[in-house]
GROMACS .gro file of C-alpha atoms in nm:
model
  251
    1MET     CA    1  17.807  16.963   4.998
    2SER     CA    2  18.073  17.183   5.152
    3ASP     CA    3  18.244  17.430   4.920
    4VAL     CA    4  18.571  17.399   5.114
    5ILE     CA    5  18.835  17.259   4.877
    6VAL     CA    6  19.134  17.267   5.116
    7GLU     CA    7  19.103  17.217   5.491
    8VAL     CA    8  19.405  17.199   5.720
    9ARG     CA    9  19.358  17.130   6.090
   10ASP     CA   10  19.619  17.137   6.371
   11LEU     CA   11  19.903  17.067   6.128
   12HIS     CA   12  20.246  17.002   6.277
   13LYS     CA   13  20.569  16.937   6.089
   14SER     CA   14  20.922  16.904   6.223
   15PHE     CA   15  21.253  16.832   6.056
   16GLY     CA   16  21.447  16.662   6.333
   17ALA     CA   17  21.447  16.898   6.630
   18LEU     CA   18  21.333  17.194   6.417
   19ARG     CA   19  20.960  17.258   6.453
   20VAL     CA   20  20.854  17.422   6.127
   21LEU     CA   21  20.473  17.410   6.154
   22LYS     CA   22  20.317  17.446   6.499
   23GLY     CA   23  19.947  17.373   6.469
   24ILE     CA   24  19.826  17.536   6.147
   25ASP     CA   25  19.453  17.578   6.084
   26MET     CA   26  19.342  17.715   5.748
   27SER     CA   27  19.095  17.656   5.467
   28VAL     CA   28  19.035  17.751   5.106
   29ARG     CA   29  18.684  17.762   4.961
   30LYS     CA   30  18.591  17.686   4.602
   31GLY     CA   31  18.684  17.980   4.378
   32GLU     CA   32  18.882  18.152   4.652
   33VAL     CA   33  19.235  18.290   4.620
   34VAL     CA   34  19.429  18.261   4.945
   35CYS     CA   35  19.776  18.418   4.963
   36VAL     CA   36  20.025  18.314   5.230
   37ILE     CA   37  20.284  18.578   5.320
   38GLY     CA   38  20.559  18.600   5.580
   39PRO     CA   39  20.934  18.609   5.628
   40SER     CA   40  21.170  18.344   5.495
   41GLY     CA   41  21.177  18.041   5.721
   42SER     CA   42  20.827  18.098   5.859
   43GLY     CA   43  20.695  17.766   5.722
   44LYS     CA   44  20.501  17.891   5.418
   45SER     CA   45  20.648  17.653   5.160
   46THR     CA   46  20.639  17.362   5.404
   47LEU     CA   47  20.268  17.426   5.457
   48LEU     CA   48  20.211  17.417   5.082
   49ARG     CA   49  20.414  17.097   5.043
   50CYS     CA   50  20.211  16.933   5.320
   51VAL     CA   51  19.889  17.023   5.139
   52ASN     CA   52  19.977  16.780   4.859
   53LEU     CA   53  20.185  16.549   5.081
   54LEU     CA   54  20.520  16.626   4.923
   55GLU     CA   55  20.610  16.659   5.290
   56GLU     CA   56  20.443  16.424   5.534
   57PRO     CA   57  20.305  16.602   5.842
   58ASN     CA   58  20.390  16.472   6.188
   59SER     CA   59  20.031  16.524   6.298
   60GLY     CA   60  19.710  16.697   6.196
   61THR     CA   61  19.474  16.650   5.903
   62VAL     CA   62  19.480  16.772   5.544
   63VAL     CA   63  19.168  16.732   5.330
   64VAL     CA   64  19.179  16.839   4.964
   65ASN     CA   65  18.886  16.807   4.725
   66GLY     CA   66  18.719  16.551   4.949
   67TYR     CA   67  19.027  16.335   5.003
   68GLU     CA   68  19.192  16.313   5.343
   69LEU     CA   69  19.556  16.308   5.239
   70THR     CA   70  19.671  16.234   5.594
   71ASP     CA   71  19.475  15.906   5.602
   72PRO     CA   72  19.738  15.627   5.603
   73ASP     CA   73  19.528  15.430   5.352
   74ILE     CA   74  19.485  15.716   5.103
   75ASP     CA   75  19.549  15.649   4.734
   76ILE     CA   76  19.779  15.948   4.707
   77ASP     CA   77  19.813  15.933   4.329
   78ARG     CA   78  19.436  15.952   4.285
   79ALA     CA   79  19.407  16.230   4.544
   80ARG     CA   80  19.682  16.436   4.380
   81ARG     CA   81  19.506  16.437   4.043
   82GLY     CA   82  19.291  16.723   4.164
   83ILE     CA   83  19.588  16.930   4.280
   84GLY     CA   84  19.794  17.144   4.043
   85MET     CA   85  20.137  17.250   4.169
   86VAL     CA   86  20.363  17.527   4.040
   87PHE     CA   87  20.706  17.549   4.202
   88GLN     CA   88  20.973  17.820   4.226
   89GLY     CA   89  21.179  17.621   3.977
   90PHE     CA   90  20.992  17.533   3.662
   91ASN     CA   91  21.051  17.154   3.675
   92LEU     CA   92  20.999  17.110   3.301
   93PHE     CA   93  21.139  16.807   3.120
   94GLY     CA   94  21.434  16.951   2.932
   95HIS     CA   95  21.437  16.676   2.669
   96LEU     CA   96  21.070  16.727   2.576
   97SER     CA   97  20.911  17.003   2.370
   98VAL     CA   98  20.670  17.246   2.533
   99LEU     CA   99  20.372  17.057   2.391
  100GLU     CA  100  20.510  16.723   2.510
  101ASN     CA  101  20.565  16.867   2.857
  102LEU     CA  102  20.193  16.941   2.870
  103THR     CA  103  20.072  16.607   2.734
  104VAL     CA  104  20.285  16.341   2.903
  105ALA     CA  105  20.097  16.339   3.236
  106GLN     CA  106  19.760  16.376   3.065
  107ARG     CA  107  19.826  16.059   2.868
  108LYS     CA  108  19.991  15.858   3.146
  109VAL     CA  109  19.779  15.962   3.443
  110LEU     CA  110  19.444  16.066   3.293
  111LYS     CA  111  19.469  15.814   3.004
  112ARG     CA  112  19.375  16.072   2.741
  113ASP     CA  113  19.455  15.987   2.383
  114ARG     CA  114  19.712  16.193   2.197
  115ALA     CA  115  19.460  16.405   2.004
  116GLU     CA  116  19.265  16.508   2.316
  117ALA     CA  117  19.582  16.569   2.517
  118ASP     CA  118  19.723  16.786   2.236
  119ARG     CA  119  19.397  16.983   2.210
  120ILE     CA  120  19.383  17.055   2.584
  121ALA     CA  121  19.754  17.142   2.589
  122ARG     CA  122  19.712  17.391   2.305
  123GLU     CA  123  19.412  17.552   2.475
  124ASN     CA  124  19.617  17.606   2.789
  125LEU     CA  125  19.925  17.731   2.603
  126ALA     CA  126  19.699  17.987   2.436
  127LYS     CA  127  19.559  18.082   2.778
  128VAL     CA  128  19.908  18.165   2.908
  129GLY     CA  129  20.004  18.348   2.587
  130LEU     CA  130  20.246  18.090   2.448
  131ALA     CA  131  20.055  17.924   2.164
  132GLU     CA  132  20.345  17.987   1.924
  133LYS     CA  133  20.596  17.807   2.150
  134GLU     CA  134  20.455  17.454   2.141
  135ARG     CA  135  20.750  17.316   1.941
  136SER     CA  136  21.014  17.498   2.146
  137MET     CA  137  21.238  17.324   2.398
  138PRO     CA  138  21.243  17.460   2.755
  139ALA     CA  139  21.602  17.582   2.719
  140GLN     CA  140  21.489  17.811   2.435
  141LEU     CA  141  21.246  17.996   2.664
  142SER     CA  142  21.295  18.272   2.918
  143GLY     CA  143  21.234  18.195   3.283
  144GLY     CA  144  20.899  18.370   3.271
  145GLN     CA  145  20.794  18.169   2.965
  146GLN     CA  146  20.902  17.847   3.134
  147GLN     CA  147  20.695  17.934   3.440
  148ARG     CA  148  20.391  18.004   3.223
  149VAL     CA  149  20.443  17.665   3.055
  150ALA     CA  150  20.452  17.509   3.403
  151ILE     CA  151  20.119  17.678   3.484
  152ALA     CA  152  19.969  17.556   3.155
  153ARG     CA  153  20.093  17.204   3.232
  154ALA     CA  154  19.922  17.208   3.573
  155LEU     CA  155  19.600  17.344   3.419
  156SER     CA  156  19.599  17.063   3.161
  157MET     CA  157  19.530  16.815   3.442
  158ASP     CA  158  19.197  16.988   3.526
  159PRO     CA  159  19.287  17.057   3.891
  160ALA     CA  160  19.029  17.147   4.155
  161VAL     CA  161  19.290  17.367   4.322
  162MET     CA  162  19.619  17.523   4.212
  163LEU     CA  163  19.909  17.555   4.457
  164PHE     CA  164  20.175  17.816   4.379
  165ASP     CA  165  20.502  17.813   4.576
  166GLU     CA  166  20.659  18.158   4.523
  167PRO     CA  167  20.614  18.123   4.146
  168THR     CA  168  20.795  18.449   4.064
  169SER     CA  169  21.086  18.434   4.309
  170ALA     CA  170  21.331  18.280   4.060
  171LEU     CA  171  21.247  18.526   3.782
  172ASP     CA  172  21.418  18.842   3.668
  173PRO     CA  173  21.205  19.142   3.770
  174GLU     CA  174  21.100  19.227   3.414
  175LEU     CA  175  20.954  18.877   3.369
  176VAL     CA  176  20.742  18.872   3.683
  177GLY     CA  177  20.452  19.071   3.540
  178ASP     CA  178  20.364  18.818   3.268
  179VAL     CA  179  20.338  18.535   3.520
  180LEU     CA  180  20.129  18.742   3.763
  181ALA     CA  181  19.900  18.845   3.475
  182VAL     CA  182  19.827  18.477   3.403
  183MET     CA  183  19.755  18.417   3.771
  184ARG     CA  184  19.522  18.718   3.782
  185GLN     CA  185  19.336  18.581   3.483
  186LEU     CA  186  19.297  18.241   3.651
  187ALA     CA  187  19.161  18.412   3.962
  188GLU     CA  188  18.910  18.606   3.753
  189GLU     CA  189  18.797  18.280   3.590
  190GLY     CA  190  18.724  18.132   3.934
  191MET     CA  191  19.022  17.900   3.982
  192THR     CA  192  19.073  17.799   4.345
  193MET     CA  193  19.428  17.902   4.435
  194LEU     CA  194  19.659  17.878   4.735
  195VAL     CA  195  19.957  18.104   4.671
  196VAL     CA  196  20.276  18.145   4.874
  197THR     CA  197  20.410  18.480   4.755
  198HIS     CA  198  20.622  18.781   4.840
  199GLU     CA  199  20.436  18.991   4.580
  200MET     CA  200  20.240  19.213   4.817
  201GLN     CA  201  20.063  19.408   4.543
  202PHE     CA  202  19.934  19.085   4.391
  203ALA     CA  203  19.815  18.964   4.732
  204ARG     CA  204  19.648  19.298   4.803
  205GLU     CA  205  19.466  19.311   4.469
  206VAL     CA  206  19.385  18.947   4.390
  207ALA     CA  207  19.351  18.755   4.718
  208ASP     CA  208  19.019  18.695   4.887
  209LYS     CA  209  19.208  18.608   5.204
  210VAL     CA  210  19.565  18.662   5.326
  211LEU     CA  211  19.745  18.452   5.587
  212PHE     CA  212  20.048  18.600   5.757
  213MET     CA  213  20.279  18.329   5.892
  214ASP     CA  214  20.577  18.370   6.122
  215ASP     CA  215  20.775  18.111   6.315
  216GLY     CA  216  20.547  17.822   6.215
  217ILE     CA  217  20.212  17.970   6.312
  218VAL     CA  218  19.938  18.173   6.144
  219VAL     CA  219  19.973  18.507   6.321
  220GLU     CA  220  19.690  18.681   6.139
  221GLN     CA  221  19.443  18.607   5.861
  222GLY     CA  222  19.161  18.790   5.691
  223PRO     CA  223  19.082  19.005   5.387
  224PRO     CA  224  19.385  19.178   5.233
  225ALA     CA  225  19.248  19.521   5.322
  226GLN     CA  226  19.275  19.419   5.687
  227VAL     CA  227  19.589  19.200   5.699
  228ILE     CA  228  19.798  19.413   5.461
  229GLY     CA  229  19.614  19.745   5.492
  230GLU     CA  230  19.543  19.756   5.866
  231PRO     CA  231  19.726  19.469   6.038
  232ARG     CA  232  19.626  19.405   6.397
  233GLN     CA  233  19.934  19.217   6.513
  234GLU     CA  234  20.271  19.379   6.578
  235ARG     CA  235  20.456  19.095   6.401
  236THR     CA  236  20.249  19.156   6.089
  237ARG     CA  237  20.307  19.531   6.104
  238SER     CA  238  20.682  19.483   6.147
  239PHE     CA  239  20.706  19.244   5.851
  240LEU     CA  240  20.502  19.467   5.622
  241ALA     CA  241  20.703  19.774   5.721
  242ARG     CA  242  21.017  19.593   5.605
  243VAL     CA  243  20.880  19.462   5.273
  244LEU     CA  244  20.665  19.759   5.174
  245ASN     CA  245  20.917  20.026   5.274
  246PRO     CA  246  21.264  19.882   5.214
  247VAL     CA  247  21.555  20.105   5.303
  248HIS     CA  248  21.695  20.272   4.991
  249VAL     CA  249  22.068  20.324   5.011
  250ASN     CA  250  22.233  20.628   4.848
  251GLU     CA  251  21.917  20.833   4.824
   0.00000   0.00000   0.00000
């Protein structure tokens, strides 16, 4: 049995005349953390959205947890049960309490009874440090707390892989650390994770593998010490020089 959880082969995606993905090959093994970095518009989020078929590729194959999502006959709802997704926006149900946000899909999709769904929800709220917020409404929480609730909600579905699409980009800087701490903990516990991020320190310290994307292709991939520490490609070096050494005005 292969330990590859996500396998993407020759993936192409266009929006009209705009070619966004130009033949992507990548994989994520069980227990691996893969971070995808690159400039805005390079195709990172589109790649992630193709991995769970929120965007339908024009061509290529995507296999996740044994399901070929690009098979026209796939039962996409069944296939998606093994995929947790955390977006830039928190996508919580504003009219439901925190606890209810974590239990509604468990009960509807996984058919868990209320007691089991509540128990699993509370375990995951405790894991993200928000056990005391189960009765709160999303609007009563900070952005960082809402994002941690969104992570707990995804975990409550027992995913084989977690996809993170720039999970800290909508947060105030002082709230980023709490969310990254939860993600670090998940990585330490062996969660398989595919993370689109601009947090270079997180990628350097937590990732097993880093992919640098630019203009719809994977320019470079490998361990973070190589891709971030000693990049081989000029495009990678140029990008990292900009994000790691931003110009400080008025110094």
